[in-house]
């Protein structure tokens, strides 16, 4: 394949090998972003759990949070396997969600639940989109790390029950969901241009013609709409 | 053993059978207290982790926190095995640490670390003391749940380094440790009289002559002194 391609750029797929330094750097960057994202999600959902109105909700949200921590452990393990220092790989991303969080501070328990479900849903969809740009082995690992164990069913059922009984709450949370998705999509768009590794992966994918930043954003919006419907809310 | 004991109280050990309703209630109460304590420790150490000055500290404290969550899972599993509802078993204890926490709000990162290490150390010692009052099977489970995975080594090494270089910090944290142990011992003493199941277990143990509330408190103080020494602090 590359034998007759010496006078033109290598076919995109051929660069997705971990012995290619540029690709390897991009993968480490992505894994660092994901690992930090999962660590942050664990911390945030744990603090949501502390605000739960009852012990049942506290336990359910804690389960969800610790699952995020397990994702973090998987991703960190992969970084170690690749010979990278996980702390170093995560460091560029320590403030990536800060602005998002500052703009989307939940006003009450319901907004916390919606943010946990919708916000991390969008984040996971985004990670999954980027994973499609990876070599099969890395993609499999990322997809495994993003597998949801179903603890979010609690969030869905509690929210469905609450919004079915209260139209004003339902309207308010629909609005809240729109604000969350707007901020999240803005964050995703800026991440795709801000980090050289992500940009490189995106360019590789675009060269293959089946991936583009706008297609990613459009799929994120579609998934968000489904998610809001599952909560009985208007996207 | 009980055949010739019809005219006097049963030998203490003979009551430690889970088919004895009074003993069973006491065990469920203890497991509920422990499970809630571990769930609370997980939440609190996670929020400590969010305040860590660097990513390395944040990851280390998160490991410690998730280990507490695993203890919670073990204890919850035991409650389920015994046919109890874990939420119901934990409910009486939701506010047990609130007063303690309100009286011991850490002023900075160092006080957080000392509280995480010293506070949960005392709590674990207390749980272990109570476990000695249990039947072998329950005791083994509780002791397994209290096994420390060694993540606290991070706390010790960071604190040792900081206090070795700063005498004023060392003096301040010694004082802080004394405040923590005072509040914790007060909490332990009140728990031993406040909860009927703990009181029952203690009375069983006292009847055997080798356990008393004052002996428990005295051992807690001894362990605390060792722990402070490990941190290079004066108890």
Coordinates of C-alpha atoms in Angstrom, one line a residue:
Chain A
X1 CA 0.0 0.0 0.0
X2 CA 2.7 2.5 0.9
X3 CA 5.2 1.1 -1.7
X4 CA 3.5 3.0 -4.5
X5 CA 2.7 6.0 -2.4
X6 CA 6.1 7.5 -1.9
X7 CA 5.3 10.6 -4.0
X8 CA 2.0 11.4 -2.2
X9 CA 0.9 11.5 1.4
X10 CA 0.5 8.1 3.0
X11 CA -3.1 6.7 3.1
X12 CA -4.8 8.0 6.3
X13 CA -5.2 4.6 7.9
X14 CA -1.6 3.7 7.5
X15 CA -0.7 6.5 10.0
X16 CA -2.7 5.0 12.7
X17 CA 0.1 2.9 14.1
X18 CA 1.5 3.5 17.6
X19 CA 5.0 3.4 16.2
X20 CA 4.3 6.6 14.3
X21 CA 5.4 9.3 16.7
X22 CA 2.8 11.8 15.6
X23 CA 0.0 9.4 15.9
X24 CA 1.3 8.1 19.2
X25 CA 1.4 11.7 20.6
X26 CA -2.2 12.2 19.5
X27 CA -3.4 9.0 21.2
X28 CA -1.6 9.9 24.4
X29 CA -3.2 13.3 24.3
X30 CA -6.7 11.8 23.7
X31 CA -6.2 9.2 26.5
X32 CA -5.0 12.0 28.8
X33 CA -8.1 14.1 28.1
X34 CA -10.3 11.1 28.6
X35 CA -8.6 10.0 31.8
X36 CA -8.8 13.5 33.3
X37 CA -12.4 13.8 32.2
X38 CA -13.4 10.6 33.9
X39 CA -11.5 11.6 37.1
X40 CA -13.3 14.9 37.1
X41 CA -16.7 13.2 36.4
X42 CA -16.1 10.9 39.4
X43 CA -15.4 13.9 41.7
X44 CA -18.3 15.9 40.5
X45 CA -20.9 13.1 40.6
X46 CA -19.6 12.3 44.1
X47 CA -20.3 15.8 45.2
X48 CA -23.7 15.6 43.6
X49 CA -24.3 12.4 45.6
X50 CA -23.6 14.3 48.8
X51 CA -26.5 16.6 47.9
X52 CA -29.0 13.8 47.3
X53 CA -32.3 14.2 49.2
X54 CA -32.2 10.7 50.5
X55 CA -29.7 7.8 51.2
X56 CA -31.1 5.8 48.3
X57 CA -30.2 8.6 45.8
X58 CA -26.9 9.1 47.5
X59 CA -25.9 5.4 47.0
X60 CA -27.1 5.3 43.4
X61 CA -25.2 8.4 42.4
X62 CA -22.1 7.2 44.3
X63 CA -22.3 4.0 42.2
X64 CA -22.4 6.1 39.0
X65 CA -19.4 8.1 40.3
X66 CA -17.3 5.1 41.2
X67 CA -18.0 3.7 37.7
X68 CA -16.5 6.8 36.3
X69 CA -13.5 6.2 38.5
X70 CA -13.1 2.7 37.1
X71 CA -13.1 4.2 33.6
X72 CA -10.3 6.5 34.8
X73 CA -8.4 3.5 36.1
X74 CA -8.7 1.7 32.7
X75 CA -7.5 4.7 30.8
X76 CA -4.6 5.3 33.2
X77 CA -3.7 1.6 32.8
X78 CA -3.6 2.1 29.0
X79 CA -1.4 5.2 29.4
X80 CA 1.0 3.2 31.6
X81 CA 1.0 0.3 29.0
X82 CA 2.0 2.8 26.3
X83 CA 4.9 3.9 28.5
X84 CA 3.4 7.3 29.3
X85 CA 3.3 9.1 32.6
X86 CA -0.5 9.4 33.3
X87 CA -0.1 12.5 35.4
X88 CA 1.9 14.2 32.7
X89 CA -0.7 13.1 30.0
X90 CA -3.6 14.5 32.1
X91 CA -1.9 17.8 33.1
X92 CA -2.8 19.8 30.0
X93 CA -6.5 19.2 30.7
X94 CA -6.8 20.1 34.4
X95 CA -8.8 23.3 33.6
X96 CA -10.6 22.1 30.5
X97 CA -14.0 21.7 32.2
X98 CA -13.6 24.6 34.6
X99 CA -15.2 27.2 32.3
X100 CA -18.0 24.8 31.4
X101 CA -18.7 24.1 35.1
X102 CA -18.6 27.8 36.0
X103 CA -21.2 28.5 33.3
X104 CA -23.4 25.6 34.3
X105 CA -23.6 25.6 38.1
X106 CA -26.8 23.6 39.0
X107 CA -29.3 25.6 41.1
X108 CA -30.8 22.6 42.8
X109 CA -30.9 18.8 43.0
X110 CA -32.9 18.4 39.8
X111 CA -30.5 20.5 37.8
X112 CA -27.7 18.4 39.3
X113 CA -29.3 15.2 38.1
X114 CA -29.9 16.6 34.6
X115 CA -26.4 17.9 34.4
X116 CA -25.0 14.5 35.6
X117 CA -27.0 12.6 33.0
X118 CA -27.0 15.1 30.1
X119 CA -23.6 16.6 30.6
X120 CA -21.7 13.4 31.0
X121 CA -23.8 11.8 28.2
X122 CA -22.6 14.5 25.8
X123 CA -19.0 14.1 27.0
X124 CA -19.1 10.3 26.5
X125 CA -20.6 10.7 23.0
X126 CA -17.8 13.1 22.2
X127 CA -15.2 10.7 23.5
X128 CA -16.8 7.9 21.4
X129 CA -16.7 10.1 18.3
X130 CA -13.0 10.7 18.8
X131 CA -12.4 7.0 19.5
X132 CA -13.7 6.3 15.9
X133 CA -10.6 8.1 14.7
X134 CA -8.3 5.6 16.5
X135 CA -6.6 2.3 15.6
X136 CA -8.8 -0.7 16.5
X137 CA -6.9 -1.6 19.7
X138 CA -7.0 1.9 21.2
X139 CA -10.6 2.4 20.0
X140 CA -11.7 -0.8 21.8
X141 CA -10.1 0.3 25.0
X142 CA -11.8 3.7 24.9
X143 CA -15.1 2.2 24.1
X144 CA -14.8 -0.2 27.0
X145 CA -13.9 2.7 29.3
X146 CA -17.1 4.4 28.2
X147 CA -19.4 1.5 28.7
X148 CA -22.2 2.6 31.0
X149 CA -23.1 0.1 33.7
X150 CA -26.7 1.2 33.8
X151 CA -26.5 3.1 37.0
X152 CA -27.9 6.1 35.1
X153 CA -31.3 4.3 35.0
X154 CA -31.8 5.7 38.5
X155 CA -31.4 9.2 37.2
X156 CA -33.8 8.7 34.4
X157 CA -36.5 7.1 36.5
X158 CA -36.3 9.8 39.2
X159 CA -36.4 12.6 36.7
X160 CA -39.2 11.0 34.7
X161 CA -41.3 10.7 37.9
X162 CA -40.6 14.3 39.0
X163 CA -41.2 15.9 35.6
X164 CA -44.4 13.9 34.9
X165 CA -45.9 15.4 38.1
X166 CA -44.7 19.0 37.6
X167 CA -45.0 20.9 34.3
X168 CA -43.1 23.9 35.6
X169 CA -40.2 21.7 36.6
X170 CA -40.3 20.0 33.3
X171 CA -40.2 23.4 31.4
X172 CA -37.4 24.6 33.6
X173 CA -35.3 21.5 33.1
X174 CA -35.9 21.5 29.4
X175 CA -34.4 25.0 29.3
X176 CA -31.6 23.8 31.5
X177 CA -30.9 21.0 29.1
X178 CA -30.6 23.5 26.2
X179 CA -28.2 25.6 28.2
X180 CA -26.1 22.5 29.0
X181 CA -25.9 21.3 25.4
X182 CA -25.0 24.7 24.1
X183 CA -22.1 25.0 26.5
X184 CA -21.0 21.4 25.9
X185 CA -21.0 21.7 22.1
X186 CA -19.0 24.9 22.4
X187 CA -16.5 23.1 24.6
X188 CA -16.4 20.2 22.1
X189 CA -15.8 22.5 19.2
X190 CA -13.1 24.4 20.9
X191 CA -11.4 21.1 22.0
X192 CA -11.3 19.9 18.4
X193 CA -9.2 22.9 17.4
X194 CA -7.4 23.7 20.7
X195 CA -5.5 20.4 21.1
X196 CA -3.0 19.5 18.3
X197 CA -3.5 15.7 18.8
X198 CA -7.2 15.9 18.4
X199 CA -6.9 18.2 15.4
X200 CA -4.5 15.7 13.8
X201 CA -6.8 12.8 14.4
X202 CA -9.7 14.8 13.0
X203 CA -7.7 15.7 9.9
X204 CA -6.8 12.0 9.4
X205 CA -10.5 11.2 9.6
X206 CA -11.5 14.0 7.3
X207 CA -9.0 12.8 4.8
X208 CA -10.9 9.6 4.7
X209 CA -14.0 11.6 4.0
X210 CA -16.3 10.0 6.6
X211 CA -15.7 12.3 9.6
X212 CA -15.9 16.1 10.0
X213 CA -16.2 18.4 12.9
X214 CA -19.6 19.5 11.8
X215 CA -20.8 15.8 11.4
X216 CA -19.5 15.1 14.9
X217 CA -21.4 18.1 16.4
X218 CA -24.5 17.2 14.5
X219 CA -24.4 13.6 15.9
X220 CA -23.8 15.0 19.4
X221 CA -27.0 17.1 19.0
X222 CA -29.0 14.1 17.8
X223 CA -27.9 12.0 20.7
X224 CA -28.7 14.8 23.1
X225 CA -32.2 15.1 21.7
X226 CA -32.8 11.3 22.3
X227 CA -31.4 11.7 25.8
X228 CA -33.7 14.6 26.7
X229 CA -36.7 12.6 25.3
X230 CA -35.7 9.7 27.6
X231 CA -36.0 12.2 30.5
X232 CA -39.4 13.4 29.2
X233 CA -37.9 16.8 28.4
X234 CA -37.9 18.9 25.3
X235 CA -34.5 19.3 23.6
Chain B
X1 CA -22.9 -25.6 77.9
X2 CA -26.4 -24.1 78.2
X3 CA -27.9 -27.3 79.6
X4 CA -26.6 -26.6 83.1
X5 CA -27.1 -22.9 82.9
X6 CA -30.9 -22.6 82.9
X7 CA -31.0 -20.8 86.3
X8 CA -28.4 -18.2 85.3
X9 CA -27.8 -15.9 82.3
X10 CA -26.4 -17.8 79.3
X11 CA -22.6 -17.6 78.8
X12 CA -21.9 -14.5 76.8
X13 CA -20.4 -16.3 73.8
X14 CA -23.5 -18.4 73.4
X15 CA -25.5 -15.3 72.5
X16 CA -23.3 -14.5 69.5
X17 CA -25.4 -16.4 67.1
X18 CA -27.2 -14.8 64.2
X19 CA -30.3 -16.8 64.9
X20 CA -30.5 -15.0 68.2
X21 CA -32.8 -12.0 67.3
X22 CA -31.2 -9.6 69.8
X23 CA -27.7 -10.4 68.6
X24 CA -28.8 -10.2 65.0
X25 CA -30.3 -6.8 65.5
X26 CA -27.0 -5.6 67.1
X27 CA -25.0 -6.9 64.1
X28 CA -27.2 -5.3 61.6
X29 CA -26.9 -2.0 63.5
X30 CA -23.2 -2.2 63.6
X31 CA -23.0 -3.1 59.9
X32 CA -25.3 -0.2 59.1
X33 CA -23.1 2.2 61.1
X34 CA -20.0 0.9 59.4
X35 CA -21.5 0.9 55.9
X36 CA -22.7 4.5 56.3
X37 CA -19.3 5.5 57.8
X38 CA -17.5 4.1 54.8
X39 CA -19.9 5.8 52.3
X40 CA -19.4 9.1 54.1
X41 CA -15.6 8.6 54.2
X42 CA -15.6 8.0 50.5
X43 CA -17.6 11.2 49.8
X44 CA -15.5 13.3 52.2
X45 CA -12.1 12.1 50.9
X46 CA -13.3 12.7 47.4
X47 CA -14.0 16.3 48.2
X48 CA -10.6 16.5 49.9
X49 CA -9.1 15.2 46.6
X50 CA -10.7 18.0 44.7
X51 CA -8.8 20.5 46.8
X52 CA -5.4 18.8 46.3
X53 CA -2.7 21.3 45.2
X54 CA -1.7 19.0 42.3
X55 CA -3.0 16.2 40.1
X56 CA -0.7 13.7 41.8
X57 CA -2.3 14.4 45.2
X58 CA -5.7 14.4 43.6
X59 CA -5.2 10.9 42.2
X60 CA -3.7 9.5 45.4
X61 CA -6.6 10.8 47.6
X62 CA -9.1 9.6 45.0
X63 CA -7.6 6.1 45.3
X64 CA -8.0 6.3 49.1
X65 CA -11.6 7.4 48.7
X66 CA -12.6 4.7 46.2
X67 CA -11.1 2.1 48.6
X68 CA -13.5 3.4 51.2
X69 CA -16.3 2.9 48.7
X70 CA -15.2 -0.7 48.2
X71 CA -15.4 -1.2 52.0
X72 CA -18.9 0.2 51.8
X73 CA -19.8 -2.3 49.0
X74 CA -18.5 -5.2 51.1
X75 CA -20.5 -4.2 54.1
X76 CA -23.6 -3.6 52.0
X77 CA -23.2 -7.0 50.5
X78 CA -23.0 -8.6 54.0
X79 CA -26.2 -6.7 55.0
X80 CA -27.9 -8.1 51.9
X81 CA -26.6 -11.6 52.7
X82 CA -28.2 -11.3 56.1
X83 CA -31.5 -10.5 54.5
X84 CA -31.4 -6.8 55.6
X85 CA -32.2 -3.7 53.6
X86 CA -28.9 -1.8 53.5
X87 CA -30.6 1.6 53.1
X88 CA -32.8 0.9 56.2
X89 CA -29.8 -0.3 58.2
X90 CA -27.8 2.8 57.3
X91 CA -30.6 5.3 57.9
X92 CA -30.2 5.8 61.7
X93 CA -26.7 7.0 61.1
X94 CA -27.0 9.6 58.4
X95 CA -26.3 12.4 60.8
X96 CA -23.8 10.6 63.1
X97 CA -20.7 12.4 61.8
X98 CA -22.4 15.7 61.1
X99 CA -21.6 17.3 64.4
X100 CA -18.1 15.9 64.3
X101 CA -17.6 17.4 60.9
X102 CA -19.1 20.7 61.9
X103 CA -16.6 20.9 64.8
X104 CA -13.6 19.9 62.8
X105 CA -13.8 21.8 59.5
X106 CA -10.3 21.8 58.1
X107 CA -8.8 25.3 57.5
X108 CA -6.5 24.3 54.7
X109 CA -5.0 21.4 52.6
X110 CA -2.7 20.2 55.5
X111 CA -5.6 20.1 58.0
X112 CA -7.6 18.1 55.4
X113 CA -4.8 15.6 55.0
X114 CA -4.4 15.2 58.8
X115 CA -8.1 14.9 59.2
X116 CA -8.3 12.2 56.5
X117 CA -5.5 10.2 58.0
X118 CA -6.1 10.8 61.7
X119 CA -9.9 11.0 61.6
X120 CA -10.5 7.9 59.6
X121 CA -7.7 6.1 61.4
X122 CA -9.6 6.6 64.7
X123 CA -12.9 5.6 63.1
X124 CA -11.3 2.4 61.7
X125 CA -9.8 1.6 65.1
X126 CA -13.2 2.1 66.7
X127 CA -14.9 -0.2 64.2
X128 CA -12.2 -2.8 64.8
X129 CA -12.7 -2.6 68.5
X130 CA -16.5 -3.2 68.0
X131 CA -15.7 -6.0 65.6
X132 CA -13.9 -7.9 68.4
X133 CA -17.3 -8.2 70.0
X134 CA -18.7 -10.1 67.1
X135 CA -19.0 -13.8 66.1
X136 CA -16.0 -14.9 64.0
X137 CA -17.7 -14.8 60.7
X138 CA -19.0 -11.2 61.1
X139 CA -15.7 -10.1 62.6
X140 CA -13.8 -11.5 59.7
X141 CA -16.0 -9.5 57.2
X142 CA -15.6 -6.3 59.2
X143 CA -11.9 -6.7 59.5
X144 CA -11.6 -7.3 55.7
X145 CA -13.7 -4.2 55.1
X146 CA -11.3 -2.2 57.2
X147 CA -8.1 -3.5 55.6
X148 CA -6.1 -0.5 54.4
X149 CA -4.7 -0.8 51.0
X150 CA -1.7 1.4 51.7
X151 CA -2.9 4.5 49.8
X152 CA -2.5 6.4 53.1
X153 CA 1.3 6.1 52.6
X154 CA 0.9 9.1 50.3
X155 CA -0.7 11.2 53.1
X156 CA 2.1 10.2 55.5
X157 CA 4.9 11.0 53.2
X158 CA 3.5 14.3 52.1
X159 CA 2.8 15.4 55.6
X160 CA 6.2 14.2 56.9
X161 CA 8.0 16.2 54.2
X162 CA 5.9 19.3 54.9
X163 CA 6.2 19.3 58.7
X164 CA 10.0 18.5 58.7
X165 CA 10.5 21.7 56.8
X166 CA 8.2 23.9 58.8
X167 CA 8.1 24.0 62.6
X168 CA 5.1 26.3 62.8
X169 CA 3.1 24.0 60.5
X170 CA 4.1 21.1 62.6
X171 CA 3.0 22.8 65.9
X172 CA -0.3 23.8 64.3
X173 CA -1.0 20.4 63.0
X174 CA -0.1 18.8 66.3
X175 CA -2.8 21.0 67.9
X176 CA -5.2 20.1 65.1
X177 CA -4.6 16.4 65.8
X178 CA -5.4 16.9 69.5
X179 CA -8.6 18.6 68.6
X180 CA -9.5 15.8 66.1
X181 CA -8.9 13.1 68.6
X182 CA -10.8 14.9 71.4
X183 CA -13.9 15.2 69.1
X184 CA -13.5 11.7 67.8
X185 CA -13.3 10.1 71.2
X186 CA -16.3 12.1 72.3
X187 CA -18.2 10.7 69.3
X188 CA -17.0 7.1 70.1
X189 CA -18.1 7.4 73.7
X190 CA -21.5 8.7 72.8
X191 CA -22.0 6.0 70.1
X192 CA -21.3 3.3 72.7
X193 CA -24.3 4.5 74.7
X194 CA -26.5 6.0 72.1
X195 CA -27.1 2.9 70.0
X196 CA -28.8 -0.1 71.7
X197 CA -27.1 -2.7 69.5
X198 CA -23.6 -1.3 70.3
X199 CA -24.5 -1.1 73.9
X200 CA -25.7 -4.7 73.9
X201 CA -22.5 -5.9 72.2
X202 CA -20.4 -4.0 74.7
X203 CA -22.3 -5.5 77.6
X204 CA -21.8 -9.0 76.2
X205 CA -18.1 -8.2 75.9
X206 CA -17.9 -6.7 79.4
X207 CA -19.6 -9.8 80.8
X208 CA -16.7 -11.7 79.5
X209 CA -14.4 -9.4 81.4
X210 CA -11.9 -8.5 78.6
X211 CA -13.7 -5.5 77.1
X212 CA -14.9 -2.2 78.5
X213 CA -15.7 1.2 77.1
X214 CA -12.8 2.7 79.0
X215 CA -10.4 0.1 77.7
X216 CA -11.6 0.8 74.1
X217 CA -11.1 4.5 74.5
X218 CA -7.7 4.0 76.0
X219 CA -6.6 1.8 73.1
X220 CA -8.0 4.4 70.6
X221 CA -5.8 7.0 72.3
X222 CA -2.8 4.7 72.1
X223 CA -3.2 4.1 68.4
X224 CA -3.8 7.8 67.8
X225 CA -0.5 8.6 69.5
X226 CA 1.3 6.1 67.2
X227 CA -0.4 7.6 64.2
X228 CA 0.6 11.2 65.1
X229 CA 4.2 10.0 65.6
X230 CA 4.1 8.5 62.1
X231 CA 3.3 12.0 60.9
X232 CA 6.1 13.5 62.9
X233 CA 3.6 15.3 65.1
X234 CA 3.1 15.4 68.8
X235 CA 0.0 13.7 70.1

